[in-house]
CSV table of N, CA and C in Angstrom, one decimal:
chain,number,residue,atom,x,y,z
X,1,UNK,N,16.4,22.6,11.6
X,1,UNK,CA,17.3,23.2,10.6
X,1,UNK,C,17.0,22.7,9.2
X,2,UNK,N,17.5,23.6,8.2
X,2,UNK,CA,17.1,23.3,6.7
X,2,UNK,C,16.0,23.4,6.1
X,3,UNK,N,15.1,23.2,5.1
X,3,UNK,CA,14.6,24.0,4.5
X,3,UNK,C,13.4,22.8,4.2
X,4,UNK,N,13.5,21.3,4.4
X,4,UNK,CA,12.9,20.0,3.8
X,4,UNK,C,11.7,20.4,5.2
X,5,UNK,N,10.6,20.0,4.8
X,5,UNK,CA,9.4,20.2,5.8
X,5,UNK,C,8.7,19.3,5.6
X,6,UNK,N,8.1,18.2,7.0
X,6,UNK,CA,7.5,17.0,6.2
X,6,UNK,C,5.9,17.1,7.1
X,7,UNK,N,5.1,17.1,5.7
X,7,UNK,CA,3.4,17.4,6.4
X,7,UNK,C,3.0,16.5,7.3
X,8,UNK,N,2.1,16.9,8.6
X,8,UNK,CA,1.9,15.9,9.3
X,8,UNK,C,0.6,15.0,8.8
X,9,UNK,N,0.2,14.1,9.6
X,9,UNK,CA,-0.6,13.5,8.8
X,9,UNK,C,-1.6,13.4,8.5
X,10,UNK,N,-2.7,13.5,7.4
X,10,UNK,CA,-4.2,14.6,7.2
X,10,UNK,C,-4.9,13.7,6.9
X,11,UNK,N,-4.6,12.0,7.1
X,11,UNK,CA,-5.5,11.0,7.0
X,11,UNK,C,-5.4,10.0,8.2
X,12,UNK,N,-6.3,9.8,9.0
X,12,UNK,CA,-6.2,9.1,10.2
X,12,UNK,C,-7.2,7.9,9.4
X,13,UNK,N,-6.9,6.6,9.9
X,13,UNK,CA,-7.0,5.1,9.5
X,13,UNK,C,-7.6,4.4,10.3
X,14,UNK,N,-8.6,3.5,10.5
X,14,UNK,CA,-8.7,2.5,11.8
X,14,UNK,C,-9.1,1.5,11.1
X,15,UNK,N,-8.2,0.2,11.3
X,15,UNK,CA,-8.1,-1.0,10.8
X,15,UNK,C,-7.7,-2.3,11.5
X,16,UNK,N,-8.8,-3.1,12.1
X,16,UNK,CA,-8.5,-3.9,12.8
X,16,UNK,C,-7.5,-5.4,12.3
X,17,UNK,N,-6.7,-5.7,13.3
X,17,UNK,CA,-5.8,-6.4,13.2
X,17,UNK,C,-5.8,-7.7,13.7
X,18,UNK,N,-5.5,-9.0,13.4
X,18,UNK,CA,-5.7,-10.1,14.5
X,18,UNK,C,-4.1,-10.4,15.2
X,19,UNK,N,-4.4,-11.0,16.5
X,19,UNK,CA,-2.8,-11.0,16.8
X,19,UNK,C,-1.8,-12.0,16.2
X,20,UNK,N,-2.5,-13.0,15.5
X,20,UNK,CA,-1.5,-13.5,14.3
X,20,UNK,C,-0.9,-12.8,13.4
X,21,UNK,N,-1.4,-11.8,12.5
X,21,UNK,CA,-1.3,-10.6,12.2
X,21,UNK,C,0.3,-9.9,12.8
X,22,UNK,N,-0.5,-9.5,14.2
X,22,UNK,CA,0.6,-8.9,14.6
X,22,UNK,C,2.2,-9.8,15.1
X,23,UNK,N,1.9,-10.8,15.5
X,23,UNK,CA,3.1,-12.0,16.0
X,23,UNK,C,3.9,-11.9,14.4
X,24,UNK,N,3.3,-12.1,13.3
X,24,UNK,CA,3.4,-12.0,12.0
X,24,UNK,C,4.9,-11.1,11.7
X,25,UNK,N,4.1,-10.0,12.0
X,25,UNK,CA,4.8,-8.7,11.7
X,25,UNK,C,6.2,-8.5,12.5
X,26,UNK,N,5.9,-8.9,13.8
X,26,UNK,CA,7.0,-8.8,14.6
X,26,UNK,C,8.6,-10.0,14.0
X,27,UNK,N,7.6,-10.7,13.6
X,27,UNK,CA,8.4,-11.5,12.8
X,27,UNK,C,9.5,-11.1,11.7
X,28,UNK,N,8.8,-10.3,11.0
X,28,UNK,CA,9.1,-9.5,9.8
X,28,UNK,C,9.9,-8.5,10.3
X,29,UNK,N,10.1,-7.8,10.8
X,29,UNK,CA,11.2,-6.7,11.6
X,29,UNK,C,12.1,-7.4,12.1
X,30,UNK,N,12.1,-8.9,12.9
X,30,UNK,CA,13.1,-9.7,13.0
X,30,UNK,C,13.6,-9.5,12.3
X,31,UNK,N,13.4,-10.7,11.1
X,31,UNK,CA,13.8,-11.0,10.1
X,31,UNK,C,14.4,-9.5,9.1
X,32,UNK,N,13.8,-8.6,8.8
X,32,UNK,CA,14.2,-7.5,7.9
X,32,UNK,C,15.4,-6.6,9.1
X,33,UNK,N,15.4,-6.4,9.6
X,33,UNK,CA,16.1,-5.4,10.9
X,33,UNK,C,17.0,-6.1,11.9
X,34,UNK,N,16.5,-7.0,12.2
X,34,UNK,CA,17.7,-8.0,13.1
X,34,UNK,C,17.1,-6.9,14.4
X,35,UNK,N,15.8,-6.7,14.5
X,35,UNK,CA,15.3,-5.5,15.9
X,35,UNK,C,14.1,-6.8,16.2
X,36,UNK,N,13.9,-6.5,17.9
X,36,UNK,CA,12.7,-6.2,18.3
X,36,UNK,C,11.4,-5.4,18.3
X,37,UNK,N,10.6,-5.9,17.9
X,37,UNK,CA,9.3,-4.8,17.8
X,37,UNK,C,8.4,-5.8,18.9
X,38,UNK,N,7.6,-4.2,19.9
X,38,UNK,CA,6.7,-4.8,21.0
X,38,UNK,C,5.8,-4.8,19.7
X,39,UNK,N,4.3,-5.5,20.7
X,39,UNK,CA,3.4,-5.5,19.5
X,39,UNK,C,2.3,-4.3,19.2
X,40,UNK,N,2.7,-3.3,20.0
X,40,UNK,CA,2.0,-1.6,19.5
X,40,UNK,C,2.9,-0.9,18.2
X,41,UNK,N,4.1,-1.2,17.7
X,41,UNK,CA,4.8,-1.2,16.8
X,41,UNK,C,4.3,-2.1,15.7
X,42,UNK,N,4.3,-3.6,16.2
X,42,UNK,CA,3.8,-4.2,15.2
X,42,UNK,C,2.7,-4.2,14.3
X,43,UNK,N,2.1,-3.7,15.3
X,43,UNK,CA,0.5,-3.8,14.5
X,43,UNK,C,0.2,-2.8,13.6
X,44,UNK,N,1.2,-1.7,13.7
X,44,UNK,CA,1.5,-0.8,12.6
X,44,UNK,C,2.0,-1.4,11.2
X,45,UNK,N,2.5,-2.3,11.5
X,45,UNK,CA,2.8,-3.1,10.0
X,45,UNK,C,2.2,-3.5,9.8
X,46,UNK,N,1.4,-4.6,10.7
X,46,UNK,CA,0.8,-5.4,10.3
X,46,UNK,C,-1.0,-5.2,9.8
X,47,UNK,N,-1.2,-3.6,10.2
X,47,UNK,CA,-2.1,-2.8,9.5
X,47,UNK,C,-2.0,-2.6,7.8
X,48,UNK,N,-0.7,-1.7,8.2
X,48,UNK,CA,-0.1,-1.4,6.7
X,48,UNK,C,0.0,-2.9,5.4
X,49,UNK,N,0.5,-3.9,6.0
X,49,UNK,CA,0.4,-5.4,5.0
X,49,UNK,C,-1.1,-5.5,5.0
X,50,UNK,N,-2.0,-5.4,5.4
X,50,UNK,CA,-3.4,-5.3,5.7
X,50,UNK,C,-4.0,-4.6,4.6
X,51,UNK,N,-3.5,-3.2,4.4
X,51,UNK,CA,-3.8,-2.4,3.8
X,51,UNK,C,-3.7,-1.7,2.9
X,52,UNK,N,-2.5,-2.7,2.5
X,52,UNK,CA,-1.7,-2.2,1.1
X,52,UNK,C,-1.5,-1.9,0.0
X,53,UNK,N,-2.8,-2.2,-0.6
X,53,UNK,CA,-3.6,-2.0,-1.8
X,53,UNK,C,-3.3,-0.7,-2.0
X,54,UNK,N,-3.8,0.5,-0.9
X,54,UNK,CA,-3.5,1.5,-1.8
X,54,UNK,C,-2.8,2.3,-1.0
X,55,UNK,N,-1.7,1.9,-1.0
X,55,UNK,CA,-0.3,2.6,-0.2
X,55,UNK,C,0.7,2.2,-1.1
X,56,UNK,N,0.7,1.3,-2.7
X,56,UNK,CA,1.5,0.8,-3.3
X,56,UNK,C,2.3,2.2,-3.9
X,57,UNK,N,3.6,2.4,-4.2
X,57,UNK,CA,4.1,3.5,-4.7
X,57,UNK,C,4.4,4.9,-3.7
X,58,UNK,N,3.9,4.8,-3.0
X,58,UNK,CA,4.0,5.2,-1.5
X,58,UNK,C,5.1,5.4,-0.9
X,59,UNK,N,5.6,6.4,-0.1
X,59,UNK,CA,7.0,6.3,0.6
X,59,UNK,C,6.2,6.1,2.0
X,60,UNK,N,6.4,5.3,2.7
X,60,UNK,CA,5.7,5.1,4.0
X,60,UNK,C,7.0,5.2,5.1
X,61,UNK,N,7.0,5.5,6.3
X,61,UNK,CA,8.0,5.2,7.6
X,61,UNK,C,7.0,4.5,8.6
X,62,UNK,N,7.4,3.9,9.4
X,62,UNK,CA,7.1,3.2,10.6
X,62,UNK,C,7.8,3.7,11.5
X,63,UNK,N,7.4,4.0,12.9
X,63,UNK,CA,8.4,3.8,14.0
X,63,UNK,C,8.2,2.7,14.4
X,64,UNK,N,9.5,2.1,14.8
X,64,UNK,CA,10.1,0.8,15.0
X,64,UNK,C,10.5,1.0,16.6
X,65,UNK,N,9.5,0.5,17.8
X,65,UNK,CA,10.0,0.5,19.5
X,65,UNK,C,9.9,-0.7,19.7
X,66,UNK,N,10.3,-1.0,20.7
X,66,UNK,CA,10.5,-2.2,21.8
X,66,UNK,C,11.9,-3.3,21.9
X,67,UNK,N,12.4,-2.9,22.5
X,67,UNK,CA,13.4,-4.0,22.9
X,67,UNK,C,12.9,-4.6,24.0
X,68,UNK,N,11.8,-4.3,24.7
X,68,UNK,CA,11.7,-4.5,25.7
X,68,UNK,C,10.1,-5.5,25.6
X,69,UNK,N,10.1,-6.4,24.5
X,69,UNK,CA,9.1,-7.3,24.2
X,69,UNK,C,9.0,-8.3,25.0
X,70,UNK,N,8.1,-9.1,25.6
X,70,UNK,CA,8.3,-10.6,26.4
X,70,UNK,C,9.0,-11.3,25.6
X,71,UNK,N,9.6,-11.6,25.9
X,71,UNK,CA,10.5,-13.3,25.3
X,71,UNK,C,9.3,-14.2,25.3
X,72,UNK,N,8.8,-14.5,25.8
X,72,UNK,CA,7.9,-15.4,25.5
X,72,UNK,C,6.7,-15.1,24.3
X,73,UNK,N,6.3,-13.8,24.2
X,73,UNK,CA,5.5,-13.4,23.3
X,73,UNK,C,6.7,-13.2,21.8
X,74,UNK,N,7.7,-12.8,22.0
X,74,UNK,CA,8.7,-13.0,20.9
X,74,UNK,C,8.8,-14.3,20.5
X,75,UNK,N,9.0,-15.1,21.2
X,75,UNK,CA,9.4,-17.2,20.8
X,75,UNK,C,8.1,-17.3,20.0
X,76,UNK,N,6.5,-16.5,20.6
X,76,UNK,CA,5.5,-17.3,19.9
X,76,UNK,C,5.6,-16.0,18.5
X,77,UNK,N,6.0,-15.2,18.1
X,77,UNK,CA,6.3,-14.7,16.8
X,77,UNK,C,7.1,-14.9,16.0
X,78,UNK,N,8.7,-15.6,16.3
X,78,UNK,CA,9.5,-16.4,16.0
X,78,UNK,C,8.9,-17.4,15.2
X,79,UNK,N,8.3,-18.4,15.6
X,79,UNK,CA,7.7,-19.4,15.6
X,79,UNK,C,6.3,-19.7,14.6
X,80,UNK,N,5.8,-18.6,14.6
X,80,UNK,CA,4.7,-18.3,13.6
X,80,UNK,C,4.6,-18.2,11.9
């Protein structure tokens, strides 16, 4: 419904990540969100901080999943 239409996306990216990186990130969604992020979520951020240079000015979205992260792999992103 409504009239706003949003293009899908006409630039595909591939940017390797380390899982520090990613523990990093999940960190950051903690901290910004008070959420869980697994680390297939994360590493979308932690691409994007990666990559940032020229995404500055940019309206960007992330999807944000996982509640359902290991606690143990959460403690070691906590902790990072």
């Amino acid at each position: 419904p409504g009239s706003t239409r949003f293009p899908y996306a006409t630039l595909f990216l591939s940017v390797c990540v380390s899982d520090g990186s990613v523990l990093l990130a999940m960190k950051r969604y903690c901290t910004a969100t008070h959420n869980r992020a697994e680390g297939g979520a994360a590493s979308v951020l932690a691409a994007l901080v990666k990559e940032k240079e020229g995404e500055h000015g940019r309206g960007i979205g992330l999807v944000l999943t996982g509640g359902s992260v290991d606690a143990r792999i959460f403690k070691r992103a906590l902790d990072s």
